Backbone as numpy.savetxt, mean C-alpha at the origin, in Angstrom:
# Nx Ny Nz CAx CAy CAz Cx Cy Cz
16.82 11.95 -5.80 15.64 11.13 -5.91 16.07 9.68 -6.14
15.36 8.76 -5.48 15.67 7.35 -5.63 14.39 6.58 -5.90
14.44 5.68 -6.88 13.29 4.86 -7.24 13.48 3.44 -6.75
12.39 2.87 -6.24 12.40 1.50 -5.72 11.41 0.68 -6.54
11.91 -0.40 -7.12 11.07 -1.29 -7.92 10.82 -2.58 -7.16
9.62 -3.11 -7.30 9.28 -4.36 -6.60 9.15 -5.54 -7.55
9.12 -5.27 -8.85 8.92 -6.34 -9.81 7.46 -6.69 -10.02
6.57 -5.81 -9.54 5.13 -6.03 -9.73 4.78 -6.11 -11.21
3.71 -6.84 -11.52 3.36 -7.10 -12.92 2.99 -5.86 -13.71
2.58 -4.80 -13.05 2.17 -3.61 -13.79 3.27 -2.55 -13.91
4.36 -2.69 -13.17 5.40 -1.65 -13.20 5.92 -1.38 -14.61
6.31 -2.42 -15.33 6.82 -2.23 -16.69 5.71 -1.92 -17.68
4.55 -2.56 -17.51 3.43 -2.35 -18.43 2.95 -0.91 -18.42
2.88 -0.33 -17.24 2.32 1.01 -17.10 3.41 2.08 -17.05
4.58 1.73 -16.52 5.68 2.69 -16.42 5.68 3.44 -15.10
5.77 2.70 -14.01 5.89 3.32 -12.69 6.75 2.42 -11.82
7.07 2.89 -10.63 7.82 2.07 -9.68 7.03 1.99 -8.38
7.41 1.04 -7.54 6.68 0.84 -6.28 6.78 2.05 -5.37
7.96 2.68 -5.32 8.12 3.83 -4.43 9.18 4.78 -4.97
9.04 6.03 -4.57 10.02 7.06 -4.90 10.38 7.78 -3.61
11.67 7.88 -3.34 12.15 8.63 -2.20 12.57 10.00 -2.74
11.90 11.05 -2.29 12.17 12.40 -2.78 11.63 13.43 -1.79
12.35 14.53 -1.67 11.87 15.65 -0.85 11.60 15.31 0.60
12.35 14.37 1.15 12.17 14.01 2.55 11.05 13.02 2.80
10.44 12.50 1.72 9.34 11.56 1.86 9.57 10.31 1.01
8.88 9.23 1.41 8.80 8.02 0.61 7.36 7.96 0.10
7.20 8.00 -1.20 5.88 7.95 -1.83 5.70 6.54 -2.39
4.82 5.76 -1.76 4.60 4.39 -2.21 3.35 4.35 -3.08
3.51 3.82 -4.29 2.41 3.74 -5.25 1.27 2.89 -4.70
0.10 3.09 -5.27 -1.03 2.23 -4.94 -0.61 0.77 -5.10
-0.86 -0.03 -4.06 -0.37 -1.41 -4.01 -1.53 -2.35 -3.75
-1.65 -3.35 -4.61 -2.66 -4.39 -4.43 -1.98 -5.65 -3.91
-2.76 -6.70 -3.72 -2.19 -7.99 -3.32 -1.15 -8.41 -4.36
-0.10 -9.07 -3.89 1.01 -9.45 -4.75 1.16 -10.95 -4.84
1.82 -11.41 -5.90 2.17 -12.82 -6.02 1.23 -13.60 -6.93
1.58 -14.85 -7.10 0.82 -15.72 -8.01 -0.52 -16.13 -7.42
-0.59 -16.28 -6.10 -1.83 -16.71 -5.45 -2.47 -15.54 -4.71
-3.26 -14.75 -5.43 -3.93 -13.60 -4.83 -5.07 -14.12 -3.95
-5.08 -13.76 -2.66 -6.19 -14.20 -1.80 -7.52 -13.67 -2.34
-8.58 -14.44 -2.16 -9.90 -14.01 -2.63 -10.60 -13.07 -1.67
-10.18 -13.07 -0.42 -10.85 -12.23 0.57 -10.11 -10.90 0.76
-10.86 -9.88 1.12 -10.28 -8.54 1.25 -9.24 -8.48 2.36
-9.45 -9.20 3.45 -8.48 -9.18 4.55 -7.14 -9.78 4.10
-7.18 -10.89 3.38 -5.96 -11.49 2.86 -5.26 -10.59 1.87
-6.03 -9.92 1.02 -5.43 -8.99 0.07 -4.85 -7.78 0.78
-5.50 -7.33 1.85 -4.98 -6.21 2.63 -3.62 -6.58 3.22
-3.52 -7.76 3.80 -2.24 -8.22 4.38 -1.15 -8.31 3.31
-1.51 -8.84 2.14 -0.54 -8.98 1.04 -0.05 -7.62 0.57
-0.96 -6.68 0.40 -0.57 -5.32 -0.03 0.32 -4.67 1.03
-0.04 -4.82 2.29 0.77 -4.23 3.36 2.16 -4.83 3.41
2.29 -6.13 3.13 3.61 -6.77 3.12 4.48 -6.17 2.02
3.90 -5.91 0.85 4.66 -5.30 -0.25 5.04 -3.86 0.09
4.14 -3.15 0.74 4.42 -1.77 1.16 5.52 -1.76 2.22
5.43 -2.68 3.17 6.45 -2.76 4.22 7.84 -3.00 3.62
7.90 -3.87 2.62 9.17 -4.16 1.96 9.72 -2.91 1.27
8.88 -2.17 0.57 9.31 -0.94 -0.11 9.76 0.11 0.91
9.00 0.26 1.99 9.39 1.23 3.03 10.74 0.84 3.65
10.93 -0.44 3.92 12.20 -0.89 4.51 13.36 -0.62 3.56
13.15 -0.86 2.28 14.22 -0.60 1.31 14.56 0.89 1.27
13.57 1.72 1.57 13.78 3.17 1.60 14.33 3.63 2.95
14.46 2.71 3.91 14.94 3.07 5.24 13.85 3.65 6.12
12.62 3.30 5.85 11.47 3.82 6.56 10.63 2.65 7.07
9.48 2.94 7.66 8.61 1.89 8.16 7.21 2.42 8.41
6.33 1.56 8.87 4.95 1.97 9.10 4.83 3.08 10.15
5.73 3.14 11.10 5.70 4.21 12.12 5.97 5.57 11.50
6.55 5.60 10.29 6.88 6.85 9.61 5.81 7.30 8.62
4.76 6.50 8.45 3.71 6.84 7.48 2.90 8.02 8.01
2.76 9.04 7.16 2.00 10.23 7.53 0.65 10.29 6.84
0.50 9.55 5.74 -0.74 9.59 4.96 -0.97 8.23 4.33
-2.21 7.75 4.36 -2.56 6.51 3.68 -3.90 6.70 2.97
-3.98 6.17 1.77 -5.24 6.17 1.00 -5.61 4.73 0.71
-6.87 4.41 0.95 -7.40 3.08 0.68 -8.40 3.19 -0.45
-8.31 2.30 -1.42 -9.22 2.28 -2.55 -9.88 0.90 -2.60
-11.19 0.87 -2.56 -11.92 -0.39 -2.59 -13.09 -0.31 -3.56
-13.35 -1.38 -4.33 -14.50 -1.37 -5.22 -15.82 -1.46 -4.45
-15.77 -1.99 -3.22 -16.98 -2.13 -2.40 -16.68 -1.60 -1.00
-17.15 -0.41 -0.71 -16.87 0.24 0.58 -17.20 -0.64 1.79
-18.29 -1.41 1.78 -18.59 -2.23 2.96 -17.49 -3.26 3.29
-16.65 -3.63 2.32 -15.55 -4.57 2.58 -14.49 -3.99 3.51
-14.42 -2.67 3.59 -13.34 -2.02 4.32 -13.30 -2.42 5.79
-14.46 -2.63 6.39 -14.51 -2.93 7.82 -13.71 -4.18 8.17
-13.64 -5.16 7.28 -12.87 -6.38 7.54 -11.38 -6.09 7.67
-10.93 -4.96 7.13 -9.52 -4.58 7.18 -9.15 -3.77 8.42
-10.13 -3.22 9.09 -9.85 -2.33 10.21 -8.92 -2.93 11.26
-9.15 -4.17 11.75 -8.24 -4.71 12.76 -6.81 -4.87 12.24
-6.67 -5.22 10.98 -5.34 -5.39 10.38 -4.63 -4.04 10.32
-5.35 -3.02 9.92 -4.76 -1.68 9.80 -4.43 -1.10 11.16
-5.32 -1.30 12.14 -5.06 -0.82 13.50 -3.81 -1.48 14.06
-3.64 -2.78 13.80 -2.45 -3.49 14.28 -1.20 -3.03 13.54
-1.32 -2.74 12.26 -0.17 -2.32 11.45 0.35 -0.96 11.89
-0.54 -0.02 12.10 -0.11 1.34 12.42 -0.01 1.59 13.92
-0.66 0.76 14.73 -0.52 0.82 16.18 -0.66 2.21 16.77
0.38 2.62 17.49 0.38 3.91 18.17 0.76 5.07 17.26
0.95 4.79 15.95 1.38 5.81 15.01 0.41 5.91 13.82
-0.87 6.17 14.10 -1.83 6.19 13.00 -1.62 7.41 12.09
-1.64 7.17 10.77 -1.49 8.27 9.82 -2.84 8.92 9.52
-2.82 10.05 8.85 -4.03 10.60 8.27 -4.48 9.62 7.19
-5.80 9.46 7.02 -6.27 8.42 6.11 -7.53 8.83 5.37
-7.68 8.24 4.18 -8.88 8.42 3.36 -9.22 7.07 2.74
-10.52 6.76 2.67 -10.98 5.56 1.97 -11.90 6.03 0.85
-11.64 5.51 -0.35 -12.42 5.88 -1.53 -12.97 4.61 -2.16
-14.24 4.62 -2.51 -14.84 3.51 -3.25 -14.68 3.80 -4.74
-14.04 2.88 -5.46 -13.78 3.09 -6.88 -13.43 1.76 -7.55
-13.37 1.77 -8.87 -12.93 0.60 -9.60 -11.41 0.47 -9.51
-10.92 -0.77 -9.54 -9.49 -1.02 -9.54 -9.08 -1.60 -10.90
-7.79 -1.77 -11.13 -7.27 -2.14 -12.44 -7.75 -3.52 -12.91
-8.08 -4.41 -11.97 -8.55 -5.75 -12.31 -9.62 -6.13 -11.29
-10.72 -6.72 -11.73 -11.80 -7.05 -10.78 -11.42 -8.04 -9.69
-10.29 -8.76 -9.84 -9.88 -9.70 -8.79 -9.37 -8.98 -7.54
-9.01 -7.71 -7.69 -8.49 -6.96 -6.56 -9.62 -6.37 -5.73
-9.48 -6.49 -4.40 -10.51 -6.02 -3.47 -10.09 -4.77 -2.71
-8.77 -4.47 -2.72 -8.26 -3.28 -2.02 -6.93 -2.87 -2.65
-6.71 -1.58 -2.69 -5.42 -1.00 -3.10 -5.05 0.02 -2.04
-3.78 0.02 -1.65 -3.31 0.89 -0.57 -2.14 1.71 -1.05
-2.16 3.00 -0.75 -1.08 3.94 -1.14 -0.66 4.69 0.12
0.65 4.83 0.35 1.12 5.55 1.53 2.19 6.58 1.18
2.29 7.56 2.06 3.39 8.52 2.04 4.01 8.49 3.45
5.32 8.34 3.50 6.02 8.24 4.79 7.19 9.21 4.81
7.63 9.55 6.01 8.85 10.33 6.16 10.04 9.46 5.76
10.96 10.05 5.02 12.19 9.34 4.68 13.17 9.51 5.83
13.77 8.42 6.25 14.76 8.45 7.34 16.14 8.26 6.74
17.01 9.20 6.97 18.39 9.04 6.53 18.71 9.56 5.18
């Protein structure tokens, strides 16, 4: 088993890591927008979360083409539609199984949280 840390603000506070490579899979934790300047719009936050996920997958030797499952969490379900073109472009010809859930997130500034499971390569 291998753990991948991203330095996210909640990793040490809560006690988790960005991703765990185990059992032939890369399990990427729920990921929100990252950095000091969190975009206010859901599309910008979606792009930011995906960039952090892409980095974790790459460190694990995987990528978006290897994602088999994705979960989206949004405080306002109607916001999800603004993310559809971004997600379609990200996963392209390799769409994973997916679920979208409307729920509260850890901080009201966040508009989307994304969690993925991918095949581990190598």
